Every structure is written in C-alpha cells, then in structure tokens.
PDB file of C-alpha atoms in Angstrom:
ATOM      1  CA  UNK A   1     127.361 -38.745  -9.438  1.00 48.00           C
ATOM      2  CA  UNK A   2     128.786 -40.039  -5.949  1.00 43.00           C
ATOM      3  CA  UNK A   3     126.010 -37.943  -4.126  1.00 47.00           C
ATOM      4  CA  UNK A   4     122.835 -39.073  -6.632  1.00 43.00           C
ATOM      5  CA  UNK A   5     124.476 -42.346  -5.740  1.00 43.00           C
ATOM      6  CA  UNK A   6     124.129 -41.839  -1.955  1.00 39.00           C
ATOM      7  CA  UNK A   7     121.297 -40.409  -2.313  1.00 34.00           C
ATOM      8  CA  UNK A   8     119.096 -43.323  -4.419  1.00 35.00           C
ATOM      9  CA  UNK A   9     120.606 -45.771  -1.674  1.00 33.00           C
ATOM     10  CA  UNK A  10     119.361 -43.682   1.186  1.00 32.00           C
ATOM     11  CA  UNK A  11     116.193 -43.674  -0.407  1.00 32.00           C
ATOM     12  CA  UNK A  12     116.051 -47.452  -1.225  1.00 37.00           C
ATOM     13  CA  UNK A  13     116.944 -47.737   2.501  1.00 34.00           C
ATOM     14  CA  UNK A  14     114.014 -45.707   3.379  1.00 39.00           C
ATOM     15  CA  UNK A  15     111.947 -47.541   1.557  1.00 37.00           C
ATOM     16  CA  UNK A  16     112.961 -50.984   2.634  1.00 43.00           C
ATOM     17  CA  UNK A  17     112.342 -50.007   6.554  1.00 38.00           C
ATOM     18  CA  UNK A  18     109.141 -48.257   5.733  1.00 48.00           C
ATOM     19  CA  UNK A  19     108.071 -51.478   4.525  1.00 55.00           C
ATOM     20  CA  UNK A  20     109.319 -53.414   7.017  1.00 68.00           C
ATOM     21  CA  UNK A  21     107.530 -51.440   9.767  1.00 82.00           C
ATOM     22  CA  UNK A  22     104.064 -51.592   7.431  1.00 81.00           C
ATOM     23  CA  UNK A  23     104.837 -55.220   7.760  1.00 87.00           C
ATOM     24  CA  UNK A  24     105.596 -55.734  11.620  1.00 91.00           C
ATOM     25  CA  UNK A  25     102.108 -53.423  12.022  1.00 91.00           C
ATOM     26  CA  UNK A  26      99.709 -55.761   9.335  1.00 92.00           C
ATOM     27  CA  UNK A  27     101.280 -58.710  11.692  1.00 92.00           C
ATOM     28  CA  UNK A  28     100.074 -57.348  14.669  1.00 93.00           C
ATOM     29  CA  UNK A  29      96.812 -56.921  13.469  1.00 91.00           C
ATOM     30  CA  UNK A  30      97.052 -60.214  12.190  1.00 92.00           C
ATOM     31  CA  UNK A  31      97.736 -61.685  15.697  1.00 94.00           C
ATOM     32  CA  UNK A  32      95.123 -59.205  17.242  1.00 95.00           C
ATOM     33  CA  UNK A  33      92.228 -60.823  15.295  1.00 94.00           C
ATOM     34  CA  UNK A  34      92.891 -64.123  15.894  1.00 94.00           C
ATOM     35  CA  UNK A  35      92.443 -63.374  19.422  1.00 96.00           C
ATOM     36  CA  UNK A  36      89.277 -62.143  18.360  1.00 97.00           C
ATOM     37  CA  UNK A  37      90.752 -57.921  19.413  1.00 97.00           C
ATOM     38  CA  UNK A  38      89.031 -57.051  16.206  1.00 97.00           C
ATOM     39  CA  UNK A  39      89.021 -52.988  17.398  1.00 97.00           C
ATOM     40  CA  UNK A  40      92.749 -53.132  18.277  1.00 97.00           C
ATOM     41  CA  UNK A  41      93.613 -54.940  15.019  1.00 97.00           C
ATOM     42  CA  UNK A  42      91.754 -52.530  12.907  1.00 97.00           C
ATOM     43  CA  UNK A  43      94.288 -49.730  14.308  1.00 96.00           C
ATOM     44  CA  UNK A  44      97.091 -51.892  13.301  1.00 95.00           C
ATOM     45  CA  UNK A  45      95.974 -52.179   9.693  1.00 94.00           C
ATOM     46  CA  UNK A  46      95.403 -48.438  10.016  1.00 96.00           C
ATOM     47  CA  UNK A  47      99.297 -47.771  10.529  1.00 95.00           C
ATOM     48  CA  UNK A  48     100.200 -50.297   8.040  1.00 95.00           C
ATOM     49  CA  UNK A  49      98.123 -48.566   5.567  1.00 94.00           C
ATOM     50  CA  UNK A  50      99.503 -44.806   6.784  1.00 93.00           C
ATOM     51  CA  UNK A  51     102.662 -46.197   5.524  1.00 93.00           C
ATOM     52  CA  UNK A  52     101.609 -48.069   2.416  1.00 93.00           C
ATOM     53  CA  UNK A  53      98.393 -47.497   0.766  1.00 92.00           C
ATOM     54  CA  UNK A  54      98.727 -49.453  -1.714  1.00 94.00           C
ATOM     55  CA  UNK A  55      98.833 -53.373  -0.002  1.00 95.00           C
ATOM     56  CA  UNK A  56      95.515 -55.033  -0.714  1.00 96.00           C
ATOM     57  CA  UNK A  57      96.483 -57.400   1.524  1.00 95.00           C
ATOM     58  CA  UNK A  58      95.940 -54.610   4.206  1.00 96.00           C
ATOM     59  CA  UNK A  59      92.615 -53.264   3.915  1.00 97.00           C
ATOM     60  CA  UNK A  60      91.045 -56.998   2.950  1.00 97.00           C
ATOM     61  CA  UNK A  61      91.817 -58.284   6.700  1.00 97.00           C
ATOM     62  CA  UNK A  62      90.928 -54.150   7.711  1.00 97.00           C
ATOM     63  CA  UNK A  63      88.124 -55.624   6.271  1.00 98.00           C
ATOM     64  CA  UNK A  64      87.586 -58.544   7.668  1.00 97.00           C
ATOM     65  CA  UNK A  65      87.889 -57.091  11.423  1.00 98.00           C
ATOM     66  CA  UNK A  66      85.489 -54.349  10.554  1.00 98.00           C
ATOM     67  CA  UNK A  67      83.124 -56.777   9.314  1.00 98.00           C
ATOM     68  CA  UNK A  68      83.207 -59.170  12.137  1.00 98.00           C
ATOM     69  CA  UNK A  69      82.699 -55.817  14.552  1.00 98.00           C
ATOM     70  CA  UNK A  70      79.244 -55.286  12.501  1.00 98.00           C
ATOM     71  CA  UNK A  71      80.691 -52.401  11.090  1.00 98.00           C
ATOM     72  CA  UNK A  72      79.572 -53.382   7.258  1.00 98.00           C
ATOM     73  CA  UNK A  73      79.656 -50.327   5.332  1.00 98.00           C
ATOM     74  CA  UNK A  74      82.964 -49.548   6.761  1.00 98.00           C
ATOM     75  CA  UNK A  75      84.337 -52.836   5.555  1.00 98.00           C
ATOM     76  CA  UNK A  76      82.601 -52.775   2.070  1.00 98.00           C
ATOM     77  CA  UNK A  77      85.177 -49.399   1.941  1.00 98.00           C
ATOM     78  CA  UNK A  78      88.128 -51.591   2.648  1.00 98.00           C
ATOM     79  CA  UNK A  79      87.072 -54.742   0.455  1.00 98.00           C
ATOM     80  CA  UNK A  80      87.021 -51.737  -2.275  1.00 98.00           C
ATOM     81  CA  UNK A  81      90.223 -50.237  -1.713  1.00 97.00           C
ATOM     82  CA  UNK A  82      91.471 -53.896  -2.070  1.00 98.00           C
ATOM     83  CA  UNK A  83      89.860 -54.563  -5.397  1.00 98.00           C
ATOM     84  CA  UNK A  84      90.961 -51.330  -6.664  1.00 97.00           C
ATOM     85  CA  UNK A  85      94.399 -52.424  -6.251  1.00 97.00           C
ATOM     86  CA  UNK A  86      94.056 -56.199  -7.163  1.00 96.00           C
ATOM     87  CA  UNK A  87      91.400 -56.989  -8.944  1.00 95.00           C
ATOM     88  CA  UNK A  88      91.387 -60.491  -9.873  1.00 96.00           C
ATOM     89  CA  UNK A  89      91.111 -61.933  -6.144  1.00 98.00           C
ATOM     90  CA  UNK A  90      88.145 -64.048  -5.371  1.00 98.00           C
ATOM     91  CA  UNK A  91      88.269 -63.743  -2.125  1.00 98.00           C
ATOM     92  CA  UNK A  92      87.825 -60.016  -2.003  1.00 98.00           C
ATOM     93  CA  UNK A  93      84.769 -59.757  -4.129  1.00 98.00           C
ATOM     94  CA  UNK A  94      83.238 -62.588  -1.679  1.00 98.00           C
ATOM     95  CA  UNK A  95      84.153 -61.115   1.172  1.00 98.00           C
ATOM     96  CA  UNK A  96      83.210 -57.527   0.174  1.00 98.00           C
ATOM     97  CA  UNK A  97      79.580 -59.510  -1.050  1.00 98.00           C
ATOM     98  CA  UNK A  98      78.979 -60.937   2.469  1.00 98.00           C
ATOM     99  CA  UNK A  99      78.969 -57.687   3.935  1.00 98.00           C
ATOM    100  CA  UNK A 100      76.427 -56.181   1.317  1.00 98.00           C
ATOM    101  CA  UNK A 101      73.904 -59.034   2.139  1.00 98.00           C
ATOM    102  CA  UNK A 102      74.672 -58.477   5.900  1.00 98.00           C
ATOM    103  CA  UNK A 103      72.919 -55.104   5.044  1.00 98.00           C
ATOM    104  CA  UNK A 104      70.507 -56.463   2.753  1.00 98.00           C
ATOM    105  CA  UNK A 105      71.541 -54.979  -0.458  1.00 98.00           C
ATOM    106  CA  UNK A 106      71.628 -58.249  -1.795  1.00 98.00           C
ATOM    107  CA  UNK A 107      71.663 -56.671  -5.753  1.00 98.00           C
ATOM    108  CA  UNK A 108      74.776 -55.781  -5.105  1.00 98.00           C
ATOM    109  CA  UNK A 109      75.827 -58.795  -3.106  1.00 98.00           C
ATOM    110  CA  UNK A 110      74.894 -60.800  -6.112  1.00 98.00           C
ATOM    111  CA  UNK A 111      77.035 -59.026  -7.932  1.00 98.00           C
ATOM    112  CA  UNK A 112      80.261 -59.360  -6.027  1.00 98.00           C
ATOM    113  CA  UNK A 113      79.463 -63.256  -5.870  1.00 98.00           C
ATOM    114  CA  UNK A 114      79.118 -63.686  -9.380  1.00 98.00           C
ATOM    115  CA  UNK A 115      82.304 -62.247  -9.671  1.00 98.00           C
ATOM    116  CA  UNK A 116      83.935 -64.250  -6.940  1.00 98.00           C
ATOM    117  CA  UNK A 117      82.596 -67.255  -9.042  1.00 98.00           C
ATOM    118  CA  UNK A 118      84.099 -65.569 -12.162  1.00 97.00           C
ATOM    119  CA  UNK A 119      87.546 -66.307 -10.814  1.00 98.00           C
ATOM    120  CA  UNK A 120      86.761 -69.173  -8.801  1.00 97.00           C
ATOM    121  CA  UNK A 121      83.911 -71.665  -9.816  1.00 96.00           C
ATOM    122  CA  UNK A 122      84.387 -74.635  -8.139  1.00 97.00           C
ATOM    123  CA  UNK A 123      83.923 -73.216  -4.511  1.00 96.00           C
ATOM    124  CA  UNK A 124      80.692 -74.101  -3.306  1.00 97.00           C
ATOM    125  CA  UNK A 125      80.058 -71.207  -1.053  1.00 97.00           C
ATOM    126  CA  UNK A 126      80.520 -69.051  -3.184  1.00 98.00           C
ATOM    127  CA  UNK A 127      76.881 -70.406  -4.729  1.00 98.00           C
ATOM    128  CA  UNK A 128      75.456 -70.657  -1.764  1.00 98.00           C
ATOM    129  CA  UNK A 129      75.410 -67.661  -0.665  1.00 98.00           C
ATOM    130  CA  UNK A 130      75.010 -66.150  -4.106  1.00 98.00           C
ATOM    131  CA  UNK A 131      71.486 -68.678  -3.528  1.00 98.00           C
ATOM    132  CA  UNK A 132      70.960 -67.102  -0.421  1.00 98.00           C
ATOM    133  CA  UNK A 133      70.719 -63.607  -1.280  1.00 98.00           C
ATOM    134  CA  UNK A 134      68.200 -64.255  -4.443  1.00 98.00           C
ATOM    135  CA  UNK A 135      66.555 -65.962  -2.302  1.00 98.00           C
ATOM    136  CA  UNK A 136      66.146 -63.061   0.076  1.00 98.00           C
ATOM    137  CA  UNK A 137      65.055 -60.981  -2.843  1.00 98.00           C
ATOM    138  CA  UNK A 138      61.960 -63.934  -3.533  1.00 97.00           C
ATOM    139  CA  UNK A 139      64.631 -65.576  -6.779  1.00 98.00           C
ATOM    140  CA  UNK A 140      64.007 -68.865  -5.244  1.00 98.00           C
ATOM    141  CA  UNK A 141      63.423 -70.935  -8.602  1.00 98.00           C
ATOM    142  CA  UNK A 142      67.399 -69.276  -9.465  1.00 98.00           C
ATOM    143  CA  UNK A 143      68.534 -69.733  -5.938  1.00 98.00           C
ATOM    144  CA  UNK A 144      67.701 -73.331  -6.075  1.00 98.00           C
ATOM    145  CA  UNK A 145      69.572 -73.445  -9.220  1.00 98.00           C
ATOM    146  CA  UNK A 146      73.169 -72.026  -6.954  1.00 98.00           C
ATOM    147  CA  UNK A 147      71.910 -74.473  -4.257  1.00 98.00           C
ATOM    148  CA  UNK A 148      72.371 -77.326  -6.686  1.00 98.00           C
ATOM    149  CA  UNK A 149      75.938 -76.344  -7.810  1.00 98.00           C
ATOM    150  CA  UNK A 150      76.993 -76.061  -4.039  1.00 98.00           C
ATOM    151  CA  UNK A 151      76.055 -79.096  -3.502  1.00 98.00           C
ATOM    152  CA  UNK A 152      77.443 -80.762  -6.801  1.00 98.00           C
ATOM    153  CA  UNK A 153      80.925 -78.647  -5.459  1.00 97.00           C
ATOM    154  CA  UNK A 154      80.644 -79.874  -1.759  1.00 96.00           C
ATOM    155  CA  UNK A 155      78.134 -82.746  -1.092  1.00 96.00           C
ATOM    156  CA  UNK A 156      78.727 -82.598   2.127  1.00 96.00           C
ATOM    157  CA  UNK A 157      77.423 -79.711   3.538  1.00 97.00           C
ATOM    158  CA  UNK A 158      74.095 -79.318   5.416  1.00 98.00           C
ATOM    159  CA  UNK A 159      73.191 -75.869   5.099  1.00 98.00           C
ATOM    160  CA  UNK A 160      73.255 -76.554   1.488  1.00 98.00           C
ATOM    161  CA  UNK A 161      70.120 -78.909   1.099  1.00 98.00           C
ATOM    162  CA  UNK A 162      68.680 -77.214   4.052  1.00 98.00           C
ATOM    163  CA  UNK A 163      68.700 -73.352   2.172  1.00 98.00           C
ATOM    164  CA  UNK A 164      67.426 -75.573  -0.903  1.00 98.00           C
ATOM    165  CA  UNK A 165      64.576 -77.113   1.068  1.00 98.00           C
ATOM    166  CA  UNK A 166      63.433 -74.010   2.230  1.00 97.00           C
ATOM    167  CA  UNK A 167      62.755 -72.641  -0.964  1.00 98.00           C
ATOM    168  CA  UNK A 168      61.413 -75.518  -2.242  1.00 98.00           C
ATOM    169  CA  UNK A 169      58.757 -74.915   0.334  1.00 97.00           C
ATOM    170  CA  UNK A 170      58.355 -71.364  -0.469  1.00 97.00           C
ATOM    171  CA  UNK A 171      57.348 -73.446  -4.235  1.00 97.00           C
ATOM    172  CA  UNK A 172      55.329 -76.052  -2.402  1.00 96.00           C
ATOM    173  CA  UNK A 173      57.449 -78.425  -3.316  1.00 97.00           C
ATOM    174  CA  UNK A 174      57.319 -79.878   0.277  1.00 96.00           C
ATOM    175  CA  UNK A 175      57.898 -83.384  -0.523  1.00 96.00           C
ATOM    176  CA  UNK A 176      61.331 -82.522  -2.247  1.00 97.00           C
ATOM    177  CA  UNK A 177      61.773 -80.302   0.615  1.00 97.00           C
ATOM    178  CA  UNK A 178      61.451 -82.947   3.078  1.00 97.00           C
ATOM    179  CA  UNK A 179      64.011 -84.931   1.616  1.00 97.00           C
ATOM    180  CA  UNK A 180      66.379 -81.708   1.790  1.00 97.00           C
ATOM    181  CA  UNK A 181      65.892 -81.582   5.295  1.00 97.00           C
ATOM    182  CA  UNK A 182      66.343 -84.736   5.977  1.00 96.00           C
ATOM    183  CA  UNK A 183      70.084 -84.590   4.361  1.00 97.00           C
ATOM    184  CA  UNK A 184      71.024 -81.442   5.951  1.00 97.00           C
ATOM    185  CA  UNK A 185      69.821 -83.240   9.438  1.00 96.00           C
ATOM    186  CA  UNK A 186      72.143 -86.399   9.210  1.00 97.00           C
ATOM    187  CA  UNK A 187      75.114 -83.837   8.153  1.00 96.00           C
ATOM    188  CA  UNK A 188      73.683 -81.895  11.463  1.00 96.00           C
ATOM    189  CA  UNK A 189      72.952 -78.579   9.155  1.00 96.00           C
ATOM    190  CA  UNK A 190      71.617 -75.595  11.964  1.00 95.00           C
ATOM    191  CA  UNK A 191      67.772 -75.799  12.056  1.00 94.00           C
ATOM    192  CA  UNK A 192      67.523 -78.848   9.837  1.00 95.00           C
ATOM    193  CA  UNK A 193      65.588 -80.655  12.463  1.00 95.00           C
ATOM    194  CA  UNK A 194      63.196 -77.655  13.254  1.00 95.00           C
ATOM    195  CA  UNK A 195      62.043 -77.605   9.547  1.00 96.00           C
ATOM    196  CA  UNK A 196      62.045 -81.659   9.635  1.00 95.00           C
ATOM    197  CA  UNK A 197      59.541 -81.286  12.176  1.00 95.00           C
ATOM    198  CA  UNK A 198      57.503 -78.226  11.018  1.00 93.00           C
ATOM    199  CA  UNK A 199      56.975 -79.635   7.292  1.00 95.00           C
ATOM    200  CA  UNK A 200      57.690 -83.430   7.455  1.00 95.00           C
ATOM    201  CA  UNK A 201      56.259 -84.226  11.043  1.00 80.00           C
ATOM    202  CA  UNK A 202      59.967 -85.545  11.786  1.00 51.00           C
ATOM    203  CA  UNK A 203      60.356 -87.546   8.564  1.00 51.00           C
ATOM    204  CA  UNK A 204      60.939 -87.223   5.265  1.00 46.00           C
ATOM    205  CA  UNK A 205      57.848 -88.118   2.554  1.00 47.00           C
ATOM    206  CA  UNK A 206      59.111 -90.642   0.097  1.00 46.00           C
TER     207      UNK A 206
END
C-alpha cells in the first residue's frame, strides 16, 4: 500500500512538471509570434504538443503561425486537431475557414463559417467573410445577404459596404453600389475610393 502510494504521487508529480514544461514551451511560442518569429514559434508549439497532445489551445495558435507563414494546408491540420478536441469553439472553425478560402476551397470555407456563426452570431466577421467566399464562388445575391448582417452587427466597418457594393455591381445594381462605396470611403475601407471612381465618377448617384 505504502509503495502504490509512492508510486501514484511520483506519477502525479510527473505529470504536473510535464505540464508545466508543455506550458513554459506554448509561452514561448506565444512570445515568438508576437514578434512576428512565426517559424521559431511553430517549433515551440511542436514541443508543447510532444508533451501533450491533447491542448487545443496548442495546435489553434500552431495554427495560427502556420497560417500567417502561407503554409494553409498545414494549418487547416492544426485548426482540426483543435476541433477534434474542443469542438464548440468559434474561433477555431473561423480560423480553420480563413485558411480554406486562402486556398480557394471556399465550399468548405463556408462551411467552417457557418459553424463559427453557429456558436457565435453576433460577430460580424464572421458574415463577412462567409459573404466573401460565396461571393468568390459567383453567390453574390446570398453574399449580399451576410454583407447585410455584418453590417447590422458592426456598422462601422468599411470593407463591409465596400464587399457589398461590389457585388451589387456584379448585379448592376450600380446606383446602390455607389452609395456602398461611398460609406466604406468616409470609414476609409481599402479600395473604396478606386471603385468610387471607376463606377460613380467620384460620387455617389442619389
């Protein structure tokens, strides 16, 4: 009894310091990628997850640093792992989505969105860039649609009327589309004021 004793506390020692050193390594990686050492954090997340396999937490920001490398299937692998072992986070589904449409398989992208917005609905991003892959795959009249909740989630956002305009124009809906632009200039959306220019001469059409 005295040596099963000895032995479980050794072994809930072990434990503890094996998750302790998991932790100092996910930390490093943590303060690797803010300093934008993406590579160097990714080994760090490695040797956390040599030691425990089984912190989502882990291979999300694995994720994340293979993602912002350009290494997108690689990170759609570690946005999986994570959902396999938590499956009701938002954030992993969104992230996991972003790097489908970075290489265009916006079906699935779709997918991970909607699910994103399954367990988080009033985050207007979420429908934006939900809108942006259907658009991609010629959906405007339904990307419009997630382009309208964005923007009833987060008014103030430019690249929300200015993704809306755009396919609005792809309609011929110009005139609506001018009016887009015209918001997502004076909230200084990217490109706003090229499309102002290309479809509205500069101004909106009342």
């Amino acid at each position: 009894m005295y040596r099963a004793t000895i032995f479980l506390l050794l072994l809930m020692l072990g434990f503890s310091l094996a998750a302790q050193t998991a932790g100092k390594h996910a930390a490093n990686g943590f303060s690797l990628a803010t300093q934008g050492k993406y590579a160097e954090a990714v080994e760090e997340y490695d040797k956390a997850i040599r030691i425990n396999r089984h912190n989502a937490r882990f291979h999300y920001y694995r994720g994340i640093c293979l993602f912002e490398l350009g290494e997108y299937g690689e990170s759609v692998k570690s946005y999986s792992y994570a959902i396999l072992i938590e499956t009701g986070n938002h954030l992993y589904y969104w992230n996991r989505g972003k790097s489908y449409a970075a290489m265009d398989f916006h079906e699935d992208a779709i997918d991970d969105f909607t699910d994103a917005i399954r367990l988080k609905d009033d985050t207007g991003e979420y429908f934006y860039y939900r809108g942006i892959s259907k658009a991609a795959l010629g959906d405007h009249v339904w990307a419009i649609e997630d382009f309208d909740k964005a923007i009833e989630r987060e008014n103030r956002v430019g690249d929300y009327y200015r993704s809306r305009g755009e396919c609005l124009v792809a309609l011929g809906k110009v005139v609506q589309a001018c009016q887009d632009f015209q918001l997502a200039s004076e909230r200084s959306a990217f490109n706003a004021n090229y499309f102002l220019k290309k479809h509205c001469q500069g101004n909106p059409k009342k």
